[in-house]
Amino acid sequence: MRATILAVARDRFRREGYEAVTMRSLAADAGVDAALISYYFGSKRGLFAAVLELTLNPADVLASLLEGELESLPQRAIRALVAGWDRPETGLPLLTAVRAAAADPALATLLRGGLQREMVDRLADRLGGADARHRAGAFVGQLGGLVFTRYLLAVEPLASMTADEIVRTLGPALRTTLFGPVRRAATGNDHARGPASA
Amino acid sequence: MRATILAVARDRFRREGYEAVTMRSLAADAGVDAALISYYFGSKRGLFAAVLELTLNPADVLASLLEGELESLPQRAIRALVAGWDRPETGLPLLTAVRAAAADPALATLLRGGLQREMVDRLADRLGGADARHRAGAFVGQLGGLVFTRYLLAVEPLASMTADEIVRTLGPALRTTLFGPVRRAATGNDHARGPASA
């Protein structure tokens, strides 16, 4: 039954994209009760992960990261990403999914929908404010850059840097993306170079 | 003759990677004088671009960007990237090359070598200092994230943002990557939140 649900979900996600598919309509298509899908996969996010054959679901990781304090999210997000992608058991299925999405437009649509709804939108909700969605998009884009250059292409020095080094190098940029340079420097001037009191 | 050189270069680049192949050995392999390769392709970088069937070579674009002032490099790099990738004549071949590299390990090796030597190393040379290569790697990684999320996956809101919006959203993060939060806040404390004089 689980395999039937997965097959139906895979097909519908690929044809219609992540957002359009409802748990209810999937249950109808698979000829099962919606509660059974929840029982097997927990949520649409869980089903999405199963469809992508992931053993680690980045959306679930982000959801738990967002429960912590926002202030430390940049370094926590980097560490969670590096831990998940560095470990072969979780990293290889992720890499396979991303490689497949790069080659297959239908899978790219699926991955895009998941990234938008489960990562950009959730982060934007948590951030709040007028430009929250742009900042959330840039944040996810920068983490995507880490996936692309460190894992997909293995560009040095990123490919060999430790999690600590990445936190040191990329952490400040991610903080700037979330909170803006103004909040750190408190000068209201992005280009301020003058001395400032701590 | 140009086609022969290209065929030999494509084969050797794919097998040996960008760094290992010399113009001299390529000339010998193709049975031509090295000067003829320079005549047709200008440089190893130009030959690399031709091999990737690019009409716009990101390495050449970066080289000319690095001739300008470093201070404005983040916004100039974003604008050049968006201009090149948004235009179908230059963007589609780039997208094709990146998609191919995502699927083909040999092409990924080729792209990786080019990114390391022609982008990360050149930027690091220009930046100078102990952690220049890490900062250059993170900078290229962030621009790679823009390619990955805006062009390869078309994740919103990044896919629909204007160049101005991307400069506003991602520019400060790229400045932080190149120059560090310390240089802007001048407090020596990354986490400073107190008031500061401009």
Short mmCIF file of N, CA, C and O in Angstrom, two decimals, chain A residues 71 98-99 102 111-112 115-116 120 133-135 137-138 141-142 144-145 148-149 152-158 161 165 169-170 172-173 175-177 181 183-186 190-197, chain B residues 71 98-99 102 111-112 115-116 120 133-135 137-138 141-142 144-145 148-149 152-158 161 165 169-170 172-173 175-177 181 183-186 190-197:
data_model
loop_
_atom_site.label_atom_id
_atom_site.label_comp_id
_atom_site.label_asym_id
_atom_site.label_seq_id
_atom_site.Cartn_x
_atom_site.Cartn_y
_atom_site.Cartn_z
N GLU A 71 18.67 34.32 15.79
CA GLU A 71 20.01 34.92 15.84
C GLU A 71 21.12 33.95 15.42
O GLU A 71 22.05 34.33 14.72
N VAL A 98 19.54 15.92 -6.38
CA VAL A 98 19.86 17.21 -7.00
C VAL A 98 20.40 17.02 -8.41
O VAL A 98 20.05 17.76 -9.33
N ARG A 99 21.25 16.00 -8.59
CA ARG A 99 21.75 15.71 -9.94
C ARG A 99 20.59 15.37 -10.88
O ARG A 99 20.55 15.81 -12.02
N ALA A 102 18.74 18.47 -11.82
CA ALA A 102 19.47 19.31 -12.77
C ALA A 102 19.24 18.81 -14.20
O ALA A 102 19.24 19.59 -15.15
N LEU A 111 11.51 19.82 -7.01
CA LEU A 111 12.47 20.33 -6.04
C LEU A 111 12.23 21.82 -5.78
O LEU A 111 12.27 22.28 -4.63
N ARG A 112 11.95 22.57 -6.85
CA ARG A 112 11.68 24.00 -6.76
C ARG A 112 10.49 24.26 -5.84
O ARG A 112 10.57 25.09 -4.94
N LEU A 115 11.44 23.65 -2.23
CA LEU A 115 12.33 24.70 -1.73
C LEU A 115 11.55 25.97 -1.43
O LEU A 115 11.76 26.62 -0.41
N GLN A 116 10.62 26.31 -2.35
CA GLN A 116 9.85 27.54 -2.17
C GLN A 116 8.93 27.47 -0.96
O GLN A 116 8.95 28.35 -0.11
N VAL A 120 11.87 28.62 1.67
CA VAL A 120 11.78 30.08 1.53
C VAL A 120 10.58 30.63 2.29
O VAL A 120 10.72 31.55 3.11
N ARG A 133 10.62 37.87 2.27
CA ARG A 133 10.68 36.80 1.26
C ARG A 133 11.95 36.93 0.41
O ARG A 133 12.55 35.93 0.04
N HIS A 134 12.34 38.16 0.10
CA HIS A 134 13.59 38.36 -0.64
C HIS A 134 14.79 37.90 0.19
O HIS A 134 15.69 37.22 -0.32
N ARG A 135 14.78 38.27 1.48
CA ARG A 135 15.90 37.87 2.33
C ARG A 135 15.93 36.36 2.52
O ARG A 135 16.99 35.74 2.48
N GLY A 137 14.76 34.18 0.39
CA GLY A 137 15.20 33.63 -0.89
C GLY A 137 16.71 33.68 -1.04
O GLY A 137 17.34 32.71 -1.47
N ALA A 138 17.29 34.82 -0.66
CA ALA A 138 18.74 34.97 -0.76
C ALA A 138 19.45 34.02 0.20
O ALA A 138 20.50 33.44 -0.13
N GLY A 141 19.21 30.66 -1.26
CA GLY A 141 20.08 30.69 -2.43
C GLY A 141 21.55 30.53 -2.06
O GLY A 141 22.30 29.84 -2.75
N GLN A 142 21.95 31.14 -0.94
CA GLN A 142 23.34 31.01 -0.51
C GLN A 142 23.64 29.61 0.00
O GLN A 142 24.71 29.06 -0.27
N GLY A 144 22.04 27.04 -1.08
CA GLY A 144 22.04 26.30 -2.34
C GLY A 144 23.39 26.40 -3.04
O GLY A 144 23.84 25.45 -3.69
N GLY A 145 24.03 27.55 -2.91
CA GLY A 145 25.36 27.74 -3.48
C GLY A 145 26.38 26.81 -2.85
O GLY A 145 27.28 26.30 -3.52
N PHE A 148 25.73 23.45 -4.36
CA PHE A 148 26.16 23.45 -5.76
C PHE A 148 27.68 23.39 -5.88
O PHE A 148 28.23 22.57 -6.62
N THR A 149 28.38 24.25 -5.15
CA THR A 149 29.83 24.36 -5.34
C THR A 149 30.61 23.34 -4.50
O THR A 149 31.60 22.79 -4.97
N LEU A 152 28.05 19.40 -5.42
CA LEU A 152 27.78 19.03 -6.81
C LEU A 152 29.05 19.17 -7.67
O LEU A 152 29.38 18.27 -8.43
N LEU A 153 29.76 20.30 -7.54
CA LEU A 153 30.95 20.52 -8.37
C LEU A 153 32.25 20.26 -7.62
O LEU A 153 33.29 20.08 -8.24
N ALA A 154 32.22 20.27 -6.27
CA ALA A 154 33.43 20.08 -5.45
C ALA A 154 34.51 21.10 -5.76
O ALA A 154 35.69 20.77 -5.91
N VAL A 155 34.11 22.37 -5.82
CA VAL A 155 35.05 23.47 -6.09
C VAL A 155 35.87 23.75 -4.82
O VAL A 155 35.31 23.89 -3.74
N GLU A 156 37.20 23.81 -4.98
CA GLU A 156 38.06 24.19 -3.85
C GLU A 156 38.14 25.71 -3.76
O GLU A 156 38.05 26.38 -4.77
N PRO A 157 38.31 26.26 -2.54
CA PRO A 157 38.59 25.55 -1.29
C PRO A 157 37.32 25.06 -0.57
O PRO A 157 37.43 24.40 0.44
N LEU A 158 36.13 25.38 -1.11
CA LEU A 158 34.89 25.03 -0.41
C LEU A 158 34.77 23.53 -0.13
O LEU A 158 34.31 23.13 0.93
N MET A 161 36.88 22.60 3.01
CA MET A 161 36.79 23.39 4.24
C MET A 161 36.01 22.61 5.31
O MET A 161 35.09 21.85 5.01
N GLU A 165 35.26 26.25 9.46
CA GLU A 165 35.76 27.24 8.49
C GLU A 165 34.62 27.83 7.68
O GLU A 165 34.62 29.03 7.36
N THR A 169 33.50 31.68 7.48
CA THR A 169 33.59 32.39 6.20
C THR A 169 32.22 32.83 5.68
O THR A 169 32.07 33.93 5.17
N LEU A 170 31.24 31.94 5.80
CA LEU A 170 29.93 32.20 5.20
C LEU A 170 28.92 32.70 6.24
O LEU A 170 27.94 33.37 5.88
N PRO A 172 28.95 35.14 8.58
CA PRO A 172 28.68 36.59 8.60
C PRO A 172 27.82 37.05 7.41
O PRO A 172 26.95 37.90 7.56
N ALA A 173 28.06 36.46 6.23
CA ALA A 173 27.28 36.83 5.05
C ALA A 173 25.81 36.41 5.22
O ALA A 173 24.90 37.16 4.86
N ARG A 175 24.29 36.07 8.10
CA ARG A 175 23.71 36.97 9.10
C ARG A 175 23.33 38.29 8.45
O ARG A 175 22.27 38.86 8.74
N THR A 176 24.21 38.79 7.56
CA THR A 176 23.91 40.04 6.85
C THR A 176 22.63 39.88 6.03
O THR A 176 21.80 40.77 5.97
N THR A 177 22.48 38.72 5.39
CA THR A 177 21.29 38.46 4.57
C THR A 177 20.02 38.47 5.42
O THR A 177 19.01 39.05 5.04
N PRO A 181 23.07 44.64 7.17
CA PRO A 181 24.30 45.20 7.74
C PRO A 181 23.99 46.29 8.76
O PRO A 181 24.74 46.50 9.68
N ARG A 183 21.76 46.41 11.14
CA ARG A 183 21.55 45.95 12.51
C ARG A 183 22.86 45.65 13.21
O ARG A 183 22.98 45.80 14.44
N ARG A 184 23.86 45.20 12.44
CA ARG A 184 25.15 44.93 13.08
C ARG A 184 25.94 46.20 13.36
O ARG A 184 26.46 46.39 14.44
N ALA A 185 26.01 47.06 12.34
CA ALA A 185 26.82 48.26 12.49
C ALA A 185 26.05 49.36 13.21
O ALA A 185 26.65 50.22 13.84
N ALA A 186 24.72 49.32 13.12
CA ALA A 186 23.85 50.30 13.76
C ALA A 186 24.19 51.73 13.36
O ALA A 186 24.01 52.66 14.11
N ASP A 190 25.30 51.45 5.07
CA ASP A 190 25.88 50.22 4.57
C ASP A 190 27.38 50.35 4.30
O ASP A 190 28.14 49.40 4.42
N HIS A 191 27.79 51.55 3.88
CA HIS A 191 29.17 51.72 3.43
C HIS A 191 30.06 52.35 4.49
O HIS A 191 31.19 52.73 4.20
N ALA A 192 29.51 52.48 5.70
CA ALA A 192 30.28 53.14 6.76
C ALA A 192 31.64 52.47 6.93
O ALA A 192 31.73 51.25 6.99
N ARG A 193 32.66 53.22 6.97
CA ARG A 193 34.00 52.67 7.17
C ARG A 193 34.67 53.31 8.38
O ARG A 193 35.75 52.95 8.78
N GLY A 194 34.06 54.31 8.96
CA GLY A 194 34.69 55.06 10.05
C GLY A 194 34.74 54.23 11.33
O GLY A 194 34.14 53.16 11.42
N PRO A 195 35.48 54.72 12.34
CA PRO A 195 35.56 54.03 13.62
C PRO A 195 34.20 54.01 14.31
O PRO A 195 33.38 54.90 14.12
N ALA A 196 33.94 52.98 15.07
CA ALA A 196 32.66 52.86 15.77
C ALA A 196 32.94 52.29 17.15
O ALA A 196 33.85 51.49 17.33
N SER A 197 32.18 52.71 18.11
CA SER A 197 32.37 52.18 19.47
C SER A 197 31.61 50.88 19.63
O SER A 197 30.52 50.74 19.10
N GLU B 71 35.91 47.53 -4.12
CA GLU B 71 34.80 47.98 -3.27
C GLU B 71 33.43 47.72 -3.91
O GLU B 71 32.49 47.31 -3.24
N VAL B 98 26.16 23.96 -17.50
CA VAL B 98 26.05 23.62 -16.08
C VAL B 98 25.20 22.37 -15.89
O VAL B 98 25.52 21.51 -15.07
N ARG B 99 24.11 22.24 -16.67
CA ARG B 99 23.29 21.03 -16.60
C ARG B 99 24.11 19.80 -16.97
O ARG B 99 24.02 18.75 -16.33
N ALA B 102 26.41 18.90 -14.19
CA ALA B 102 25.73 18.29 -13.05
C ALA B 102 25.53 16.79 -13.29
O ALA B 102 25.52 16.00 -12.37
N LEU B 111 34.58 21.95 -15.28
CA LEU B 111 34.00 23.18 -14.77
C LEU B 111 34.64 23.58 -13.45
O LEU B 111 34.96 24.75 -13.21
N ARG B 112 34.86 22.57 -12.58
CA ARG B 112 35.49 22.81 -11.28
C ARG B 112 36.87 23.43 -11.44
O ARG B 112 37.19 24.43 -10.80
N LEU B 115 36.56 27.03 -12.54
CA LEU B 115 36.08 27.88 -11.43
C LEU B 115 37.18 28.14 -10.42
O LEU B 115 37.34 29.26 -9.94
N GLN B 116 37.96 27.09 -10.10
CA GLN B 116 39.02 27.25 -9.12
C GLN B 116 40.12 28.16 -9.61
O GLN B 116 40.49 29.11 -8.92
N VAL B 120 38.14 31.56 -8.40
CA VAL B 120 38.54 31.61 -6.98
C VAL B 120 39.97 32.13 -6.83
O VAL B 120 40.23 33.07 -6.07
N ARG B 133 41.68 33.08 0.14
CA ARG B 133 41.15 31.98 -0.68
C ARG B 133 39.81 31.50 -0.13
O ARG B 133 38.92 31.16 -0.90
N HIS B 134 39.67 31.46 1.18
CA HIS B 134 38.39 31.07 1.76
C HIS B 134 37.31 32.09 1.40
O HIS B 134 36.19 31.73 1.03
N ARG B 135 37.66 33.38 1.53
CA ARG B 135 36.66 34.41 1.21
C ARG B 135 36.32 34.39 -0.28
O ARG B 135 35.15 34.52 -0.66
N GLY B 137 36.48 31.78 -2.22
CA GLY B 137 35.67 30.58 -2.43
C GLY B 137 34.22 30.80 -2.04
O GLY B 137 33.30 30.42 -2.77
N ALA B 138 34.02 31.45 -0.89
CA ALA B 138 32.65 31.72 -0.44
C ALA B 138 31.94 32.69 -1.40
O ALA B 138 30.75 32.55 -1.67
N GLY B 141 31.08 30.79 -4.40
CA GLY B 141 30.02 29.87 -3.98
C GLY B 141 28.66 30.57 -3.90
O GLY B 141 27.63 29.99 -4.27
N GLN B 142 28.66 31.82 -3.43
CA GLN B 142 27.40 32.56 -3.34
C GLN B 142 26.87 32.92 -4.73
O GLN B 142 25.67 32.86 -4.98
N GLY B 144 27.54 31.15 -7.32
CA GLY B 144 27.11 29.84 -7.81
C GLY B 144 25.71 29.50 -7.30
O GLY B 144 24.92 28.87 -8.00
N GLY B 145 25.41 29.96 -6.09
CA GLY B 145 24.08 29.75 -5.53
C GLY B 145 23.01 30.47 -6.33
O GLY B 145 21.89 29.98 -6.49
N PHE B 148 22.51 28.40 -9.40
CA PHE B 148 21.82 27.16 -9.06
C PHE B 148 20.33 27.41 -8.78
O PHE B 148 19.47 26.72 -9.32
N THR B 149 20.02 28.40 -7.94
CA THR B 149 18.63 28.57 -7.51
C THR B 149 17.82 29.41 -8.49
O THR B 149 16.66 29.12 -8.73
N LEU B 152 19.12 27.39 -12.62
CA LEU B 152 19.00 25.94 -12.78
C LEU B 152 17.66 25.44 -12.23
O LEU B 152 16.97 24.67 -12.88
N LEU B 153 17.29 25.89 -11.01
CA LEU B 153 16.04 25.40 -10.42
C LEU B 153 14.89 26.40 -10.53
O LEU B 153 13.73 26.04 -10.37
N ALA B 154 15.20 27.69 -10.78
CA ALA B 154 14.18 28.74 -10.88
C ALA B 154 13.33 28.85 -9.61
O ALA B 154 12.11 28.93 -9.67
N VAL B 155 14.00 28.86 -8.46
CA VAL B 155 13.31 28.99 -7.17
C VAL B 155 12.87 30.44 -6.97
O VAL B 155 13.66 31.37 -7.14
N GLU B 156 11.58 30.62 -6.61
CA GLU B 156 11.08 31.96 -6.28
C GLU B 156 11.39 32.27 -4.82
O GLU B 156 11.41 31.36 -3.99
N PRO B 157 11.60 33.56 -4.48
CA PRO B 157 11.44 34.72 -5.35
C PRO B 157 12.66 35.04 -6.21
O PRO B 157 12.60 35.94 -7.03
N LEU B 158 13.77 34.28 -6.04
CA LEU B 158 15.00 34.62 -6.75
C LEU B 158 14.81 34.66 -8.26
O LEU B 158 15.36 35.51 -8.96
N MET B 161 13.23 38.04 -9.33
CA MET B 161 13.76 39.31 -8.83
C MET B 161 14.52 40.06 -9.92
O MET B 161 15.16 39.45 -10.78
N GLU B 165 16.96 44.38 -7.35
CA GLU B 165 16.52 43.70 -6.12
C GLU B 165 17.58 42.71 -5.63
O GLU B 165 17.80 42.58 -4.43
N THR B 169 19.52 42.77 -2.12
CA THR B 169 19.35 41.66 -1.18
C THR B 169 20.63 40.88 -0.95
O THR B 169 20.95 40.50 0.18
N LEU B 170 21.38 40.65 -2.02
CA LEU B 170 22.56 39.79 -1.92
C LEU B 170 23.86 40.61 -1.84
O LEU B 170 24.87 40.12 -1.33
N PRO B 172 24.90 43.18 0.08
CA PRO B 172 25.51 43.33 1.42
C PRO B 172 26.18 42.05 1.90
O PRO B 172 27.24 42.10 2.53
N ALA B 173 25.57 40.89 1.61
CA ALA B 173 26.16 39.61 2.02
C ALA B 173 27.49 39.37 1.29
O ALA B 173 28.46 38.90 1.88
N ARG B 175 29.45 41.73 0.12
CA ARG B 175 30.42 42.67 0.69
C ARG B 175 30.96 42.13 2.00
O ARG B 175 32.16 42.21 2.28
N THR B 176 30.08 41.55 2.81
CA THR B 176 30.51 40.95 4.08
C THR B 176 31.51 39.83 3.82
O THR B 176 32.51 39.69 4.52
N THR B 177 31.24 39.03 2.77
CA THR B 177 32.15 37.92 2.44
C THR B 177 33.53 38.43 2.03
O THR B 177 34.54 37.90 2.46
N PRO B 181 32.52 41.58 8.29
CA PRO B 181 31.67 42.51 9.05
C PRO B 181 32.50 43.47 9.88
O PRO B 181 32.09 44.57 10.16
N ARG B 183 35.20 45.10 9.10
CA ARG B 183 35.61 46.31 8.40
C ARG B 183 34.46 47.30 8.30
O ARG B 183 34.68 48.52 8.26
N ARG B 184 33.21 46.78 8.24
CA ARG B 184 32.09 47.72 8.18
C ARG B 184 31.77 48.30 9.54
O ARG B 184 31.58 49.48 9.69
N ALA B 185 31.72 47.39 10.55
CA ALA B 185 31.34 47.87 11.88
C ALA B 185 32.54 48.44 12.62
O ALA B 185 32.38 49.28 13.49
N ALA B 186 33.76 47.97 12.24
CA ALA B 186 35.00 48.45 12.85
C ALA B 186 34.98 48.30 14.37
O ALA B 186 35.55 49.11 15.09
N ASP B 190 32.11 40.64 15.83
CA ASP B 190 31.13 40.19 14.87
C ASP B 190 29.70 40.33 15.38
O ASP B 190 28.76 40.53 14.63
N HIS B 191 29.54 40.15 16.69
CA HIS B 191 28.19 40.08 17.25
C HIS B 191 27.75 41.40 17.87
O HIS B 191 26.72 41.45 18.53
N ALA B 192 28.56 42.45 17.69
CA ALA B 192 28.24 43.74 18.31
C ALA B 192 26.82 44.17 17.95
O ALA B 192 26.42 44.11 16.79
N ARG B 193 26.06 44.55 18.90
CA ARG B 193 24.70 45.00 18.66
C ARG B 193 24.49 46.41 19.21
O ARG B 193 23.47 47.03 19.03
N GLY B 194 25.46 46.90 19.95
CA GLY B 194 25.31 48.20 20.62
C GLY B 194 25.35 49.34 19.63
O GLY B 194 25.62 49.15 18.44
N PRO B 195 25.05 50.55 20.05
CA PRO B 195 25.09 51.71 19.18
C PRO B 195 26.53 52.01 18.75
O PRO B 195 27.47 51.68 19.46
N ALA B 196 26.68 52.55 17.57
CA ALA B 196 28.01 52.87 17.05
C ALA B 196 27.93 54.22 16.35
O ALA B 196 26.92 54.55 15.75
N SER B 197 29.00 54.97 16.45
CA SER B 197 29.00 56.27 15.76
C SER B 197 29.45 56.09 14.33
O SER B 197 30.33 55.28 14.05
#
